[in-house]
PDB file of C-alpha atoms in Angstrom:
ATOM      1  CA  UNK A   1      59.293   5.313 -52.958  1.00  0.00           C
ATOM      2  CA  UNK A   2      60.776   7.036 -50.206  1.00  0.00           C
ATOM      3  CA  UNK A   3      63.638   9.328 -50.824  1.00  0.00           C
ATOM      4  CA  UNK A   4      65.975  10.369 -47.924  1.00  0.00           C
ATOM      5  CA  UNK A   5      68.768  12.897 -48.272  1.00  0.00           C
ATOM      6  CA  UNK A   6      70.884  13.993 -45.604  1.00  0.00           C
ATOM      7  CA  UNK A   7      72.890  17.004 -45.338  1.00  0.00           C
ATOM      8  CA  UNK A   8      75.485  18.588 -42.552  1.00  0.00           C
ATOM      9  CA  UNK A   9      78.138  16.553 -42.488  1.00  0.00           C
ATOM     10  CA  UNK A  10      81.849  18.112 -42.217  1.00  0.00           C
ATOM     11  CA  UNK A  11      85.041  18.065 -40.113  1.00  0.00           C
ATOM     12  CA  UNK A  12      84.926  19.421 -36.537  1.00  0.00           C
ATOM     13  CA  UNK A  13      87.305  19.262 -33.736  1.00  0.00           C
ATOM     14  CA  UNK A  14      86.657  16.997 -30.666  1.00  0.00           C
ATOM     15  CA  UNK A  15      84.287  18.744 -28.447  1.00  0.00           C
ATOM     16  CA  UNK A  16      82.511  20.646 -31.118  1.00  0.00           C
ATOM     17  CA  UNK A  17      79.097  20.256 -32.540  1.00  0.00           C
ATOM     18  CA  UNK A  18      77.298  19.559 -35.825  1.00  0.00           C
ATOM     19  CA  UNK A  19      73.620  19.220 -36.694  1.00  0.00           C
ATOM     20  CA  UNK A  20      72.651  16.729 -39.470  1.00  0.00           C
ATOM     21  CA  UNK A  21      69.608  16.967 -41.464  1.00  0.00           C
ATOM     22  CA  UNK A  22      67.364  14.220 -43.616  1.00  0.00           C
ATOM     23  CA  UNK A  23      64.525  15.258 -45.512  1.00  0.00           C
ATOM     24  CA  UNK A  24      62.259  12.869 -46.743  1.00  0.00           C
ATOM     25  CA  UNK A  25      60.291  12.704 -49.734  1.00  0.00           C
ATOM     26  CA  UNK A  26      57.552  10.398 -51.982  1.00  0.00           C
ATOM     27  CA  UNK A  27      55.581   8.471 -49.834  1.00  0.00           C
ATOM     28  CA  UNK A  28      56.239   9.837 -46.541  1.00  0.00           C
ATOM     29  CA  UNK A  29      52.578   9.015 -45.329  1.00  0.00           C
ATOM     30  CA  UNK A  30      53.757   5.411 -44.863  1.00  0.00           C
ATOM     31  CA  UNK A  31      56.901   6.499 -42.686  1.00  0.00           C
ATOM     32  CA  UNK A  32      56.159   4.895 -39.168  1.00  0.00           C
ATOM     33  CA  UNK A  33      59.981   5.783 -37.923  1.00  0.00           C
ATOM     34  CA  UNK A  34      63.034   7.430 -38.643  1.00  0.00           C
ATOM     35  CA  UNK A  35      66.645   7.424 -37.542  1.00  0.00           C
ATOM     36  CA  UNK A  36      70.166   7.740 -38.282  1.00  0.00           C
ATOM     37  CA  UNK A  37      72.818   5.001 -38.449  1.00  0.00           C
ATOM     38  CA  UNK A  38      76.476   5.399 -38.845  1.00  0.00           C
ATOM     39  CA  UNK A  39      79.588   2.873 -40.266  1.00  0.00           C
ATOM     40  CA  UNK A  40      83.127   4.011 -39.387  1.00  0.00           C
ATOM     41  CA  UNK A  41      85.840   2.742 -41.550  1.00  0.00           C
ATOM     42  CA  UNK A  42      86.705  -1.147 -41.185  1.00  0.00           C
ATOM     43  CA  UNK A  43      83.481  -1.306 -39.084  1.00  0.00           C
ATOM     44  CA  UNK A  44      80.026  -2.533 -39.338  1.00  0.00           C
ATOM     45  CA  UNK A  45      77.035  -0.170 -39.359  1.00  0.00           C
ATOM     46  CA  UNK A  46      75.707   0.595 -36.108  1.00  0.00           C
ATOM     47  CA  UNK A  47      72.556   2.205 -34.872  1.00  0.00           C
ATOM     48  CA  UNK A  48      72.838   5.791 -33.336  1.00  0.00           C
ATOM     49  CA  UNK A  49      69.261   7.071 -32.959  1.00  0.00           C
ATOM     50  CA  UNK A  50      65.694   6.845 -33.775  1.00  0.00           C
ATOM     51  CA  UNK A  51      62.122   8.730 -33.519  1.00  0.00           C
ATOM     52  CA  UNK A  52      58.890   7.040 -34.070  1.00  0.00           C
ATOM     53  CA  UNK A  53      56.167   9.091 -35.108  1.00  0.00           C
ATOM     54  CA  UNK A  54      53.269   7.398 -33.448  1.00  0.00           C
ATOM     55  CA  UNK A  55      54.402   8.302 -30.156  1.00  0.00           C
ATOM     56  CA  UNK A  56      57.280  10.894 -30.474  1.00  0.00           C
ATOM     57  CA  UNK A  57      59.330   8.170 -28.895  1.00  0.00           C
ATOM     58  CA  UNK A  58      63.257   8.625 -29.351  1.00  0.00           C
ATOM     59  CA  UNK A  59      65.902   5.900 -28.884  1.00  0.00           C
ATOM     60  CA  UNK A  60      69.849   6.488 -28.529  1.00  0.00           C
ATOM     61  CA  UNK A  61      72.563   4.165 -28.626  1.00  0.00           C
ATOM     62  CA  UNK A  62      74.581   3.966 -25.498  1.00  0.00           C
ATOM     63  CA  UNK A  63      77.425   5.589 -26.873  1.00  0.00           C
ATOM     64  CA  UNK A  64      75.700   9.042 -28.061  1.00  0.00           C
ATOM     65  CA  UNK A  65      73.254   9.122 -24.957  1.00  0.00           C
ATOM     66  CA  UNK A  66      73.543  12.618 -23.310  1.00  0.00           C
ATOM     67  CA  UNK A  67      75.374  13.780 -26.382  1.00  0.00           C
ATOM     68  CA  UNK A  68      73.202  13.521 -29.455  1.00  0.00           C
ATOM     69  CA  UNK A  69      69.696  14.463 -29.961  1.00  0.00           C
ATOM     70  CA  UNK A  70      66.954  13.466 -32.539  1.00  0.00           C
ATOM     71  CA  UNK A  71      64.314  15.582 -33.356  1.00  0.00           C
ATOM     72  CA  UNK A  72      61.562  15.806 -36.170  1.00  0.00           C
ATOM     73  CA  UNK A  73      59.771  18.430 -38.056  1.00  0.00           C
ATOM     74  CA  UNK A  74      56.282  16.728 -39.096  1.00  0.00           C
ATOM     75  CA  UNK A  75      55.247  19.612 -41.384  1.00  0.00           C
ATOM     76  CA  UNK A  76      58.337  19.193 -43.521  1.00  0.00           C
ATOM     77  CA  UNK A  77      58.825  15.573 -42.824  1.00  0.00           C
ATOM     78  CA  UNK A  78      62.434  16.396 -41.720  1.00  0.00           C
ATOM     79  CA  UNK A  79      64.478  14.511 -39.247  1.00  0.00           C
ATOM     80  CA  UNK A  80      67.772  16.289 -37.322  1.00  0.00           C
ATOM     81  CA  UNK A  81      70.247  14.764 -35.452  1.00  0.00           C
ATOM     82  CA  UNK A  82      72.137  17.433 -33.292  1.00  0.00           C
ATOM     83  CA  UNK A  83      75.369  16.200 -32.183  1.00  0.00           C
ATOM     84  CA  UNK A  84      77.526  17.765 -29.266  1.00  0.00           C
ATOM     85  CA  UNK A  85      80.754  16.994 -27.333  1.00  0.00           C
ATOM     86  CA  UNK A  86      81.907  15.059 -30.775  1.00  0.00           C
ATOM     87  CA  UNK A  87      84.642  12.532 -30.139  1.00  0.00           C
ATOM     88  CA  UNK A  88      87.050  11.081 -32.498  1.00  0.00           C
ATOM     89  CA  UNK A  89      85.176   7.728 -32.254  1.00  0.00           C
ATOM     90  CA  UNK A  90      82.144   9.457 -33.962  1.00  0.00           C
ATOM     91  CA  UNK A  91      83.854   9.752 -37.327  1.00  0.00           C
ATOM     92  CA  UNK A  92      81.995   7.802 -39.685  1.00  0.00           C
ATOM     93  CA  UNK A  93      79.586   8.083 -42.468  1.00  0.00           C
ATOM     94  CA  UNK A  94      76.256   8.866 -41.071  1.00  0.00           C
ATOM     95  CA  UNK A  95      73.085   7.558 -42.852  1.00  0.00           C
ATOM     96  CA  UNK A  96      69.213   8.678 -42.498  1.00  0.00           C
ATOM     97  CA  UNK A  97      66.821   5.609 -42.558  1.00  0.00           C
ATOM     98  CA  UNK A  98      63.139   5.429 -42.655  1.00  0.00           C
ATOM     99  CA  UNK A  99      60.974   2.256 -41.997  1.00  0.00           C
ATOM    100  CA  UNK A 100      56.947   1.836 -42.860  1.00  0.00           C
ATOM    101  CA  UNK A 101      56.001  -0.794 -40.124  1.00  0.00           C
ATOM    102  CA  UNK A 102      58.345  -0.887 -37.126  1.00  0.00           C
ATOM    103  CA  UNK A 103      60.193   1.401 -34.703  1.00  0.00           C
ATOM    104  CA  UNK A 104      64.018   1.666 -35.242  1.00  0.00           C
ATOM    105  CA  UNK A 105      66.333   0.493 -34.597  1.00  0.00           C
ATOM    106  CA  UNK A 106      65.766  -2.796 -36.724  1.00  0.00           C
ATOM    107  CA  UNK A 107      65.600  -3.159 -40.538  1.00  0.00           C
ATOM    108  CA  UNK A 108      64.866  -0.127 -42.155  1.00  0.00           C
ATOM    109  CA  UNK A 109      63.108  -0.174 -45.819  1.00  0.00           C
ATOM    110  CA  UNK A 110      64.872   3.239 -46.981  1.00  0.00           C
ATOM    111  CA  UNK A 111      68.207   4.413 -47.033  1.00  0.00           C
ATOM    112  CA  UNK A 112      69.798   8.065 -47.661  1.00  0.00           C
ATOM    113  CA  UNK A 113      72.961   8.559 -49.255  1.00  0.00           C
ATOM    114  CA  UNK A 114      75.138   9.192 -46.092  1.00  0.00           C
ATOM    115  CA  UNK A 115      76.865  11.882 -44.979  1.00  0.00           C
ATOM    116  CA  UNK A 116      80.685  12.146 -43.869  1.00  0.00           C
ATOM    117  CA  UNK A 117      81.198  13.446 -40.217  1.00  0.00           C
ATOM    118  CA  UNK A 118      84.650  13.390 -39.365  1.00  0.00           C
ATOM    119  CA  UNK A 119      86.183  14.688 -35.940  1.00  0.00           C
ATOM    120  CA  UNK A 120      89.677  15.703 -35.479  1.00  0.00           C
ATOM    121  CA  UNK A 121      91.469  15.159 -32.022  1.00  0.00           C
TER     122      UNK A 121
END
């Protein structure tokens, strides 16, 4: 009953920047937290960043701390992921996620379709 739609992926050179967006619709009032995961070819999905509405707390994977920033727009129920100093290892499909009960990382209740981010050397 919650739809998540990502946008903003693309091809960038190492050291460049991208900004991903995730727009939530449907039963958005039930969302407790939102965040981003990524999955590189041949690898398992991993947590990237999250934000909780109750306290506006943010969490980041160690691999992206200092480079990525997650933020939210409560009025439009949109979450952003600003990605700076991108590395080839950041190449992955990035998926937006939301949970109705718990903070992330965890086991999200809802997933977006994913958007491809490719970082060249």
